[in-house]
Coordinates of C-alpha atoms in Angstrom, one line a residue:
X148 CA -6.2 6.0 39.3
X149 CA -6.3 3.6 42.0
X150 CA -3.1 2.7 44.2
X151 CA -0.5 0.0 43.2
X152 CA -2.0 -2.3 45.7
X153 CA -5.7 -1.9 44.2
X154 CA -4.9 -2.3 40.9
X155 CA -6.3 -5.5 39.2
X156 CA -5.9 -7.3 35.8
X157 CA -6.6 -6.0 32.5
X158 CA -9.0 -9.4 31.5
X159 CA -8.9 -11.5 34.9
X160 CA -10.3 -14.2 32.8
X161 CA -7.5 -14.6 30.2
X162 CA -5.3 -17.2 31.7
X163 CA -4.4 -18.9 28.6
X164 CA -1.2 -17.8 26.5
X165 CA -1.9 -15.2 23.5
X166 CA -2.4 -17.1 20.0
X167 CA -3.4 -15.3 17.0
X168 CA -7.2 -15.5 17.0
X169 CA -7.2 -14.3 20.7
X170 CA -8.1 -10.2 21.3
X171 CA -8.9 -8.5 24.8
X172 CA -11.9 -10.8 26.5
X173 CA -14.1 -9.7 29.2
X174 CA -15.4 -9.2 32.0
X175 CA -12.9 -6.7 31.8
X176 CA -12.2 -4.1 34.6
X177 CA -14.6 -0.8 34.7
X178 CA -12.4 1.2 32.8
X179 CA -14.1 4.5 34.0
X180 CA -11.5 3.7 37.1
X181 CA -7.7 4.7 34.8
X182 CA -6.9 7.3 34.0
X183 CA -4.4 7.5 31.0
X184 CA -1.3 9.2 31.4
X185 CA 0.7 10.5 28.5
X186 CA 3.7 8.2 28.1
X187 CA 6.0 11.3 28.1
X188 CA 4.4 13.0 31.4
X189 CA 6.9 14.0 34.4
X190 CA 7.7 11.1 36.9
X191 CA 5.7 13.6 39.4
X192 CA 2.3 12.4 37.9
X193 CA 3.0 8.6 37.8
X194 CA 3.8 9.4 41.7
X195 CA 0.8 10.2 42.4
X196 CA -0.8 7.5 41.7
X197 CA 1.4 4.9 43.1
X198 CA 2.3 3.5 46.1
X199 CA 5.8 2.1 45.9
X200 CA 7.6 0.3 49.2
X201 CA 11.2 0.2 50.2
X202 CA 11.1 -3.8 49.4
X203 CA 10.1 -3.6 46.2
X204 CA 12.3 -5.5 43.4
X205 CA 15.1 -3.6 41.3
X206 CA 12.3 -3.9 38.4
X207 CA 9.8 -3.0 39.9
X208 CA 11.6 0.3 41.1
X209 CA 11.8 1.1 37.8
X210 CA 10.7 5.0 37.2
X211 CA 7.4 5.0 36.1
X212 CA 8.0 7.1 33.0
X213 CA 10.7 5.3 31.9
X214 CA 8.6 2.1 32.2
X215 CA 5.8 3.6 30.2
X216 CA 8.5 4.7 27.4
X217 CA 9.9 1.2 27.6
X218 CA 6.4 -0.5 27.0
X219 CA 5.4 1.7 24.0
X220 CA 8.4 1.3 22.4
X221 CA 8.1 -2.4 22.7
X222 CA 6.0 -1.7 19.4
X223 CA 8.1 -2.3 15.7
X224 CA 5.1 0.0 14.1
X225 CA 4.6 2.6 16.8
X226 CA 4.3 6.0 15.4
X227 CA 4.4 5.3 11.3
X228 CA 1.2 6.6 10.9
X229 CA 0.8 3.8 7.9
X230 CA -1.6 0.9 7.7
X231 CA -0.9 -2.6 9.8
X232 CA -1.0 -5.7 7.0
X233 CA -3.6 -7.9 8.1
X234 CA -1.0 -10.7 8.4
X235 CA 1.2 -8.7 10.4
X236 CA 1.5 -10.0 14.2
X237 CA 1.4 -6.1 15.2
X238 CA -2.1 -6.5 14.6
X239 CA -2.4 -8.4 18.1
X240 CA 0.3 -5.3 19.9
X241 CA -3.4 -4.4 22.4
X242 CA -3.6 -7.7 23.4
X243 CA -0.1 -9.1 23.7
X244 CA 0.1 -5.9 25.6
X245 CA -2.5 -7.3 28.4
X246 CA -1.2 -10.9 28.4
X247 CA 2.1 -10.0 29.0
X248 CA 3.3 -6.8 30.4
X249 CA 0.3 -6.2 32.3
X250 CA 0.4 -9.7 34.5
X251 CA 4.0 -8.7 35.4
X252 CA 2.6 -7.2 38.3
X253 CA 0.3 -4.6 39.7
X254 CA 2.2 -1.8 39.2
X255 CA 3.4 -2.7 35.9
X256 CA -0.5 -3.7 35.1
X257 CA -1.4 -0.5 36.1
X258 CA 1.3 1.8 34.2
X259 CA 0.0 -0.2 31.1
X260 CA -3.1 0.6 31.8
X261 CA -2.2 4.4 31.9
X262 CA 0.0 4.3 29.0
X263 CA -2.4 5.7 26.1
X264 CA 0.1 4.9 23.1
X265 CA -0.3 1.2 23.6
X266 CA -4.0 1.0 23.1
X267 CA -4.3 3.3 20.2
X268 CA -4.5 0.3 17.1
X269 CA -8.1 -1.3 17.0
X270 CA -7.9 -3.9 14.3
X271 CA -11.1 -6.2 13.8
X272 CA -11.5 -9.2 11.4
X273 CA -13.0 -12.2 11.8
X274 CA -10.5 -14.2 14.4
X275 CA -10.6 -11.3 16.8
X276 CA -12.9 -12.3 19.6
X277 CA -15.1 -10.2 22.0
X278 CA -14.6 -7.4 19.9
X279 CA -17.1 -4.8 21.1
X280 CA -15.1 -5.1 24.5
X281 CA -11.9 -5.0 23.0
X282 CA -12.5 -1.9 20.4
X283 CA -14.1 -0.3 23.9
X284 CA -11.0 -0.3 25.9
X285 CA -8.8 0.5 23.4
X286 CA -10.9 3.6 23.2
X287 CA -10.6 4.5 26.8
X288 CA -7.5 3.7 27.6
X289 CA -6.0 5.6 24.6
X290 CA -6.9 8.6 25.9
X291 CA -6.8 11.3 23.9
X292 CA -3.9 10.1 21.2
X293 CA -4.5 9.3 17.7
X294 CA -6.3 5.6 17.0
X295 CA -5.2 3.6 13.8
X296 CA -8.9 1.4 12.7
X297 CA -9.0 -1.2 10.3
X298 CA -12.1 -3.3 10.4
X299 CA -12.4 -6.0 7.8
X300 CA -15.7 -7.5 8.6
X301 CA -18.4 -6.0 6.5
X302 CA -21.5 -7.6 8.6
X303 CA -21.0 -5.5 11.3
X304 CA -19.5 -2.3 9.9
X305 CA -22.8 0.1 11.4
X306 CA -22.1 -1.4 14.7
X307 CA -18.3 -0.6 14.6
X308 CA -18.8 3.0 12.9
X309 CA -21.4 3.7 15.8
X310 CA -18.9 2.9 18.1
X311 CA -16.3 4.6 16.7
X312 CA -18.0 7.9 15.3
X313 CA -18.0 9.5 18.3
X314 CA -14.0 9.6 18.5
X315 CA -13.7 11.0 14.8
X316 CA -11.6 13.8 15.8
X317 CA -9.1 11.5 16.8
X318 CA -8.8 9.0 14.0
X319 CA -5.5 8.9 11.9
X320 CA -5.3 5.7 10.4
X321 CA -8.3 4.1 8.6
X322 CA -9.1 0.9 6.5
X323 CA -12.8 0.0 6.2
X324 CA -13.8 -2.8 3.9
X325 CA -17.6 -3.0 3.3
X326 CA -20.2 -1.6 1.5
X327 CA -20.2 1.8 -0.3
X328 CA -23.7 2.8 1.3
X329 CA -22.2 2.7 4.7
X330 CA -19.2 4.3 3.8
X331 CA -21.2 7.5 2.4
X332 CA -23.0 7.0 6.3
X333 CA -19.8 9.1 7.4
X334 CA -20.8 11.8 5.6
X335 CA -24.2 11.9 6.6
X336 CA -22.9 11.8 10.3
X337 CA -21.7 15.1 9.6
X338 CA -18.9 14.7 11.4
X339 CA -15.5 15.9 10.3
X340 CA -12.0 13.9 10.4
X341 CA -9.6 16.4 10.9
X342 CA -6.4 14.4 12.0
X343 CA -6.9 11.8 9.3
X344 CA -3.5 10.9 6.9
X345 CA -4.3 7.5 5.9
X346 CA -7.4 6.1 4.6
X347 CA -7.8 2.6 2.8
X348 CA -11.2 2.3 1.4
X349 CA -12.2 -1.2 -0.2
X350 CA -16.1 -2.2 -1.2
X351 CA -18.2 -4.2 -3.6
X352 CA -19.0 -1.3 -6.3
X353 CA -18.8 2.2 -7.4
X354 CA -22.5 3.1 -8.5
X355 CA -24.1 6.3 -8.6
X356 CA -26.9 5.5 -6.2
X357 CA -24.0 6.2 -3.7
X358 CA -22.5 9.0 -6.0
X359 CA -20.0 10.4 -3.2
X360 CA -18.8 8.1 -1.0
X361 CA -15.6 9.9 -0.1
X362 CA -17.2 13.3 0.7
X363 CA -16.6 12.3 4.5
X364 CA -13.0 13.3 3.9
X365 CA -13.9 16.5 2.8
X366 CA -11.8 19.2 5.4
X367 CA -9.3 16.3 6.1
X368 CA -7.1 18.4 5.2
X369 CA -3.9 16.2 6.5
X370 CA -4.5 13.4 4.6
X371 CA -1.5 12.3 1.9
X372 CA -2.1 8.5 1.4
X373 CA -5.6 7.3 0.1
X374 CA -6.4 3.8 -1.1
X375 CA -9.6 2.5 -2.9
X376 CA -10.6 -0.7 -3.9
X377 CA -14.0 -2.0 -5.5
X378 CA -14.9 -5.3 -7.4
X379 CA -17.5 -3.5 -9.8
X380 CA -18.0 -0.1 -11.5
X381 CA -21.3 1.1 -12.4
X382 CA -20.8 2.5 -16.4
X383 CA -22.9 6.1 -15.1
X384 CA -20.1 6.5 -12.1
X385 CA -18.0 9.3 -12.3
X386 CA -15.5 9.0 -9.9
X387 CA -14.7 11.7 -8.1
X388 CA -13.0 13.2 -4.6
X389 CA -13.4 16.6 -2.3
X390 CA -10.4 19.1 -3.2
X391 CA -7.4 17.2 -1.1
X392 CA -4.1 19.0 -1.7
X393 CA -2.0 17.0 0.3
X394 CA -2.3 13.7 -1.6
X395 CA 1.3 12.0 -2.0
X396 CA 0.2 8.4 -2.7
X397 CA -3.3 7.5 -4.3
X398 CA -4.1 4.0 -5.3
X399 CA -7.4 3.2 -7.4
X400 CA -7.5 -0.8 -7.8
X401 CA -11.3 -2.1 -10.0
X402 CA -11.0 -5.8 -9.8
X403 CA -13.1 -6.8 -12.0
X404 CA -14.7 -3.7 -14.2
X405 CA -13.8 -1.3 -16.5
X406 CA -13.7 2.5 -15.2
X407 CA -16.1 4.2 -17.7
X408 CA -14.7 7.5 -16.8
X409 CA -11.0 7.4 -16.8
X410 CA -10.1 11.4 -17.2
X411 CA -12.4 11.9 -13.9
X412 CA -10.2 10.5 -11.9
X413 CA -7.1 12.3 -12.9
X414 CA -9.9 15.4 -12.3
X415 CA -9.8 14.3 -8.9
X416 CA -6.5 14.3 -8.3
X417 CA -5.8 17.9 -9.3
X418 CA -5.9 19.7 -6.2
X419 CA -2.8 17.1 -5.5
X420 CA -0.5 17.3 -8.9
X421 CA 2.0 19.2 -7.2
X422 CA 3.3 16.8 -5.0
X423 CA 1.4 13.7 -5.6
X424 CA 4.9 11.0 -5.1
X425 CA 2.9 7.6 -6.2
X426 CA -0.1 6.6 -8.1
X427 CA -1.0 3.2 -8.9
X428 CA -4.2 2.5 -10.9
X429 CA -5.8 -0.8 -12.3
X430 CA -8.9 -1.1 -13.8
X431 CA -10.1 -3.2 -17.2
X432 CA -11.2 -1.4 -20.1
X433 CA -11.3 2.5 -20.8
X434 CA -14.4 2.1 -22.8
X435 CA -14.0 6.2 -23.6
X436 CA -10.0 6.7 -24.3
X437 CA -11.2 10.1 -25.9
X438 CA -11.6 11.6 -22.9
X439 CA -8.5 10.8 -21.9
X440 CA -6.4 11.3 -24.7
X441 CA -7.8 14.5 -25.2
X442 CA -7.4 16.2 -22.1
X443 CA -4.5 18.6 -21.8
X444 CA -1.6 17.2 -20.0
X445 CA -1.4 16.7 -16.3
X446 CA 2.1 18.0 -14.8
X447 CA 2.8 15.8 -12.1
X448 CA 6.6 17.1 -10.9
X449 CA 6.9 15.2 -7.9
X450 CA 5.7 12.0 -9.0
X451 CA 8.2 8.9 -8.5
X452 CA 6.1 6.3 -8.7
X453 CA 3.9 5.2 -11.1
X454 CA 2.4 1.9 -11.5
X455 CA 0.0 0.7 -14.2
X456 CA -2.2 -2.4 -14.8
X457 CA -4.2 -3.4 -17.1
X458 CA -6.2 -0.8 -19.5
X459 CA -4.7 1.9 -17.2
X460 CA -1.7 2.3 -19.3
X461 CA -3.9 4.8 -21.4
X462 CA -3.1 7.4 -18.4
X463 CA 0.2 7.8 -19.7
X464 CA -1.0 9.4 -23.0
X465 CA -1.7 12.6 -20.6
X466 CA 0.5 12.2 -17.8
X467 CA 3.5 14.2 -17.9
X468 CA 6.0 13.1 -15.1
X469 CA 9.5 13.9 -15.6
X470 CA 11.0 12.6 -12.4
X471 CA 9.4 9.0 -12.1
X472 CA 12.0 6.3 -10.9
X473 CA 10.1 3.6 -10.6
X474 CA 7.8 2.4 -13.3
X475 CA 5.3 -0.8 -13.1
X476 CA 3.7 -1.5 -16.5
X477 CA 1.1 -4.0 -16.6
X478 CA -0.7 -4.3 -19.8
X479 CA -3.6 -6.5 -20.3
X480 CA -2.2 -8.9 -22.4
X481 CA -5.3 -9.8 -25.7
X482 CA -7.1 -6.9 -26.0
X483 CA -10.9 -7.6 -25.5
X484 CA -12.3 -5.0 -27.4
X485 CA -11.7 -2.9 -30.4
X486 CA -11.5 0.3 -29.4
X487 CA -8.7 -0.2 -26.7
X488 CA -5.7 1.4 -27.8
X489 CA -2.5 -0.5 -27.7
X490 CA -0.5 -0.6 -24.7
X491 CA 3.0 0.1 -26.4
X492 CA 2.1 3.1 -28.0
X493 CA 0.8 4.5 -24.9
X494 CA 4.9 3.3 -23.3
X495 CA 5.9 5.2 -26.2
X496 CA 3.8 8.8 -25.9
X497 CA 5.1 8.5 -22.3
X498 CA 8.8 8.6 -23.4
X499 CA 8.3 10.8 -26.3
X500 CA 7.1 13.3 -24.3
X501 CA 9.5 16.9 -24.4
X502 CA 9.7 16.5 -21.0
X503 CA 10.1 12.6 -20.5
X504 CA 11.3 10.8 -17.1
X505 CA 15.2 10.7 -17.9
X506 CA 16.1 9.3 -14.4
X507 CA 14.0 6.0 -14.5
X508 CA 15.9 3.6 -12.1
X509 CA 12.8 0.7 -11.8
X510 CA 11.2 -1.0 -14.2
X511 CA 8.7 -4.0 -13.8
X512 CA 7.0 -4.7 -16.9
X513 CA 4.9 -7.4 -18.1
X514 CA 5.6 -8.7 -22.0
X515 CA 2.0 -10.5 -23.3
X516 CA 3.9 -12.6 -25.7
X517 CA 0.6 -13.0 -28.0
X518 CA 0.7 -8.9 -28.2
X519 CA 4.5 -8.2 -29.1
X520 CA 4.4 -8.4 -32.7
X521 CA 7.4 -6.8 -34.6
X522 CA 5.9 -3.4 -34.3
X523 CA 5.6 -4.0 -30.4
X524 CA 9.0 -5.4 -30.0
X525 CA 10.4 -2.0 -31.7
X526 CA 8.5 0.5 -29.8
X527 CA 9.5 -1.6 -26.4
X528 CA 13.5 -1.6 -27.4
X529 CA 13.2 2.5 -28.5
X530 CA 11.9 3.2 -25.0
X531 CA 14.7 1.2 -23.4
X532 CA 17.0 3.1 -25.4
X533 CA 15.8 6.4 -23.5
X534 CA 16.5 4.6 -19.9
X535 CA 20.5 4.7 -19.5
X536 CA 20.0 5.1 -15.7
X537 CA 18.0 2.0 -15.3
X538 CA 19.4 -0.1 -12.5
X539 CA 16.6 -2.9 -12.0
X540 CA 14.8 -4.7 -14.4
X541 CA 11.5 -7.0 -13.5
X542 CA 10.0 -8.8 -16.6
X543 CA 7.1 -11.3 -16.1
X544 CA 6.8 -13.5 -19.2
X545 CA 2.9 -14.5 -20.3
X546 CA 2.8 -17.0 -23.0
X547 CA -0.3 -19.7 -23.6
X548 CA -0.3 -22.9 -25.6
X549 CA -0.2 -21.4 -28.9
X550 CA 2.3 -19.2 -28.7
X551 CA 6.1 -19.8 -29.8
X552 CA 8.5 -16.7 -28.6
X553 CA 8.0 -15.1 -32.0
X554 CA 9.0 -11.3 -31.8
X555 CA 9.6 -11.4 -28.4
X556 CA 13.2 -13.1 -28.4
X557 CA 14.3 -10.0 -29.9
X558 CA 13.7 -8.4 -26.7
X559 CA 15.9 -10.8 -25.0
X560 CA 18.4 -10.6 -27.7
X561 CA 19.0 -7.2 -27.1
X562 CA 19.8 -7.3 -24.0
X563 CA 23.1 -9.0 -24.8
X564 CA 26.1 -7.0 -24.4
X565 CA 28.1 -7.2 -27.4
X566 CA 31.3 -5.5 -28.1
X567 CA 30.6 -4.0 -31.7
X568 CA 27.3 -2.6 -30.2
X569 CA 26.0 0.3 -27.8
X570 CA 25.2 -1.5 -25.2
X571 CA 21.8 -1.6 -23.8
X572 CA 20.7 -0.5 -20.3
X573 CA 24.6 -0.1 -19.6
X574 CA 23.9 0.5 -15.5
X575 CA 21.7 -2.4 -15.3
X576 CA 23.0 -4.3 -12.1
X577 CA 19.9 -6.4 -11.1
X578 CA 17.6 -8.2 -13.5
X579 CA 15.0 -10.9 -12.8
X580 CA 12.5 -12.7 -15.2
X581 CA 9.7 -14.8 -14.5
X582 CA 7.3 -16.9 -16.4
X583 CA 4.3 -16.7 -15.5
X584 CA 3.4 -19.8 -16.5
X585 CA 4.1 -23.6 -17.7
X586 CA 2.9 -23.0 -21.7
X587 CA 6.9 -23.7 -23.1
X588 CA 7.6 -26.2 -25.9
X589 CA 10.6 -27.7 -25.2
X590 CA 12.2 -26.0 -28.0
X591 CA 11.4 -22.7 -26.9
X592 CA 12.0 -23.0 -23.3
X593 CA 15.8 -24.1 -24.4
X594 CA 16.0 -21.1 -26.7
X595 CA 14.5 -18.7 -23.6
X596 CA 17.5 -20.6 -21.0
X597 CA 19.9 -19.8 -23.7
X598 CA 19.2 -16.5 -24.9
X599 CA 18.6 -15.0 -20.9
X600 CA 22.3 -17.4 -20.1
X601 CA 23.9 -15.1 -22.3
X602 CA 22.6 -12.3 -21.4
X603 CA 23.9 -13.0 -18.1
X604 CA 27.5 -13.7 -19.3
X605 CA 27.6 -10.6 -21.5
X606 CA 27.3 -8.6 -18.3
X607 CA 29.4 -10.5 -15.7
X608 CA 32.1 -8.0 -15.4
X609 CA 32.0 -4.4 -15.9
X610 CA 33.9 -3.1 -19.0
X611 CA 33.4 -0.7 -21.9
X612 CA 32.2 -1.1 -25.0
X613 CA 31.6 1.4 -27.4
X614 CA 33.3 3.7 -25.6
X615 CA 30.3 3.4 -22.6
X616 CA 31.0 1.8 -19.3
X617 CA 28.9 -1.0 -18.9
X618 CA 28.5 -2.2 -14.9
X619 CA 28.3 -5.7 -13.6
X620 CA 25.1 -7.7 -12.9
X621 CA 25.1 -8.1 -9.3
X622 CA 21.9 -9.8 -9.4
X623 CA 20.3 -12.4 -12.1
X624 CA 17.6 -14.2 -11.2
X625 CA 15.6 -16.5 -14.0
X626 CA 12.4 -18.2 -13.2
X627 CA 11.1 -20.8 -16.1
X628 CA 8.3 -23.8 -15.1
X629 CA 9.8 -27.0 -16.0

């Protein structure tokens, strides 16, 4: 490492202030010339390298491990091992890094410089400039500490995995979004990920001329959050994963396709069941509910969330979850084709079940208004009758011009706390409903203010009824288009 009085600017170019399409812009400094120095190495090895005079400033005497501490905990996200939002200014932590800190002075330059936690997050979309030079320092500088990658520019995906294949080893943190083919490419580099926890996969389309894009993960052991998203789903895909038995949160999101095999993705998940904590699935269609409905039920004992959209509500004919809390059920609303079984029934087998979730404490649902007939409306109160521990309730309201409330306001109704009947929900202390949409008459947008109004004042105070203590609302919150 060179001495205090030979060190020299991270980018001597960048004389402008940091804005958010800026990233680390050459020429930069040979960076063959730092060393990296753990952030939490003795004060003796930060001595070496430095060259510190009596008249220095109070600052500037700071100890050199403290002022490595003090820059990488500068960082809000340092060390949670999750992914970075793409609008997140934590995205830019590299290059605020070298506009800032590091034109303090020299020394403070150089301890930057040697501090490997600050340049371990390499984040590439399409505002980040000079990218190859920035992605290259980051990788040097880091040292040898874990690097979070999220790249978001499909056109130059092989370029960026080149670059980064060779530091495999050390990636923890992933998010790729491009093609499937190039995806499977990590596989073929034969190359293994061992310190991997988080991957975030999102493409253009399962197909089985790319039949196993995910094998690259196989021996990453360490992994527990996985997230895939694709626009398209070839009907001859079988989805499908390498044995990962450390899975706590899997995500499967098919914009715009159905997922011809349904039951091979709770296959895939398996080797997880035990303590898989959150699955979230959305897909269209389940052209073959057979093969779903017939499987033996999956046990999944440590599961607390469980969120379903569209025709993935067919999942919880086979799941068997007993200690979900949070529950986010999104049914499709019309029914496109005949053979899709009904969303409500599917509530119901999932609360019928011997060993049912009896501790549910969220629950986001979304009421189709053209699919709650009277037989709907019945199955939907029975399984609130089951969830006495509920706490928060999220209903999004979908109605379209044709539609009047019909069986639906029975729904509502019921949620009225009256004195000559069980309450409802009786620990419900936050409820919020949205419509989702401006398709309300003016009669029946007066009947919905009315009917949610007195729900409200039913539950203003705590009391009992029926011999049942019935909490406060400590949070209403009605949203109806005008």
């Amino acid at each position: 490492m060179p001495r205090d009085e030979e060190a020299v600017t991270v980018s001597d170019t960048q004389t402008e202030p940091a804005s958010d399409g800026d990233c680390l812009a050459p020429p930069m400094e040979p960076v063959e010339t730092i060393r990296t120095v753990p952030s939490d190495a003795p004060q003796e090895l930060f001595a070496e390298s430095f060259h510190i005079d009596d008249d220095l400033s109070t600052v500037q005497r700071l100890p050199m491990e403290l002022l490595s501490n003090i820059f990488v905990h500068l960082d809000d996200q340092e060390g949670d091992g999750q992914l970075i939002p793409w609008d997140s200014d934590a995205r830019y932590h590299a290059h605020n890094m070298a506009v800032t800190i590091a034109c303090v002075c020299r020394t403070w330059r150089a301890v930057a410089r040697a501090t490997g936690k600050i340049w371990t997050r390499i984040m590439i979309d399409d505002n980040t400039r000079h990218w190859q030079a920035y992605a290259d320092t980051c990788l040097v500088l880091s040292g040898n500490y874990d690097l979070t990658i999220q790249c978001n520019l499909t056109f130059i995906m092989p370029i960026v995995l080149r670059m980064l294949l060779p530091h495999a080893s050390r990636w923890r943190v992933v998010e790729l979004r491009g093609r499937f083919a190039e995806i499977w490419a990590l596989a073929q580099s034969k190359r293994s990920f061992p310190n991997l926890r988080c991957v975030s996969i999102a493409s253009d389309y399962l197909c089985s001329a790319v039949p196993q894009p995910f094998d690259f993960l196989e021996g990453s052991s360490q992994i527990n959050n996985l997230l895939v998203e694709a626009s398209f789903c070839d009907p001859d895909y079988v989805f499908s994963l390498p044995p990962l038995a450390g899975i706590t949160r899997f995500q499967l999101n098919i914009h715009d396709s159905e997922l011809y095999s349904p039951a091979s993705l709770l296959h895939a998940l398996e080797p997880s069941g035990c303590i898989l904590q959150s699955l979230s699935a959305r897909f269209r269609t389940a052209i073959d509910f057979p093969q779903v409905t017939s499987l033996h039920p999956v046990f999944l004992p440590a599961l607390r969330k469980l969120s379903l959209d569209c025709a993935a509500h067919v999942y919880m004919r086979s799941i068997v979850a007993p200690n979900v809390e949070e529950l986010s059920f999104y049914p499709l609303g019309d029914r496109p084709l005949w053979m899709e079984d009904d969303p409500y029934s599917s509530l119901s087998a999932f609360f019928s079940s011997p060993q049912s979730p009896q501790a549910v404490r969220e629950l986001r649902l979304m009421v189709h208004v053209s699919e709650v007939d009277e037989d709907a409306c019945r199955v939907l109160l029975s399984c609130l009758k089951r969830l006495d521990s509920l706490r928060v309730l999220q209903i999004a309201y979908s109605v379209r011009p044709t539609n009047t409330l019909g069986a639906s306001e029975g729904l509502i109704r019921a949620l009225i706390v009256r004195d000559d009947e069980g309450p409802l929900l009786p620990n419900l202390c936050s409820m919020e409903f949205k419509a989702t949409n401006e398709y309300y008459r003016g009669a029946d947008r007066e009947t919905l203010q009315t009917l949610l109004q007195t729900v409200a004042s039913s539950r203003v105070t705590p009391r009992v009824v029926c011999g049942r203590n019935v909490v406060a609302l400590s949070r209403f919150e009605v949203g109806i288009p005008q």
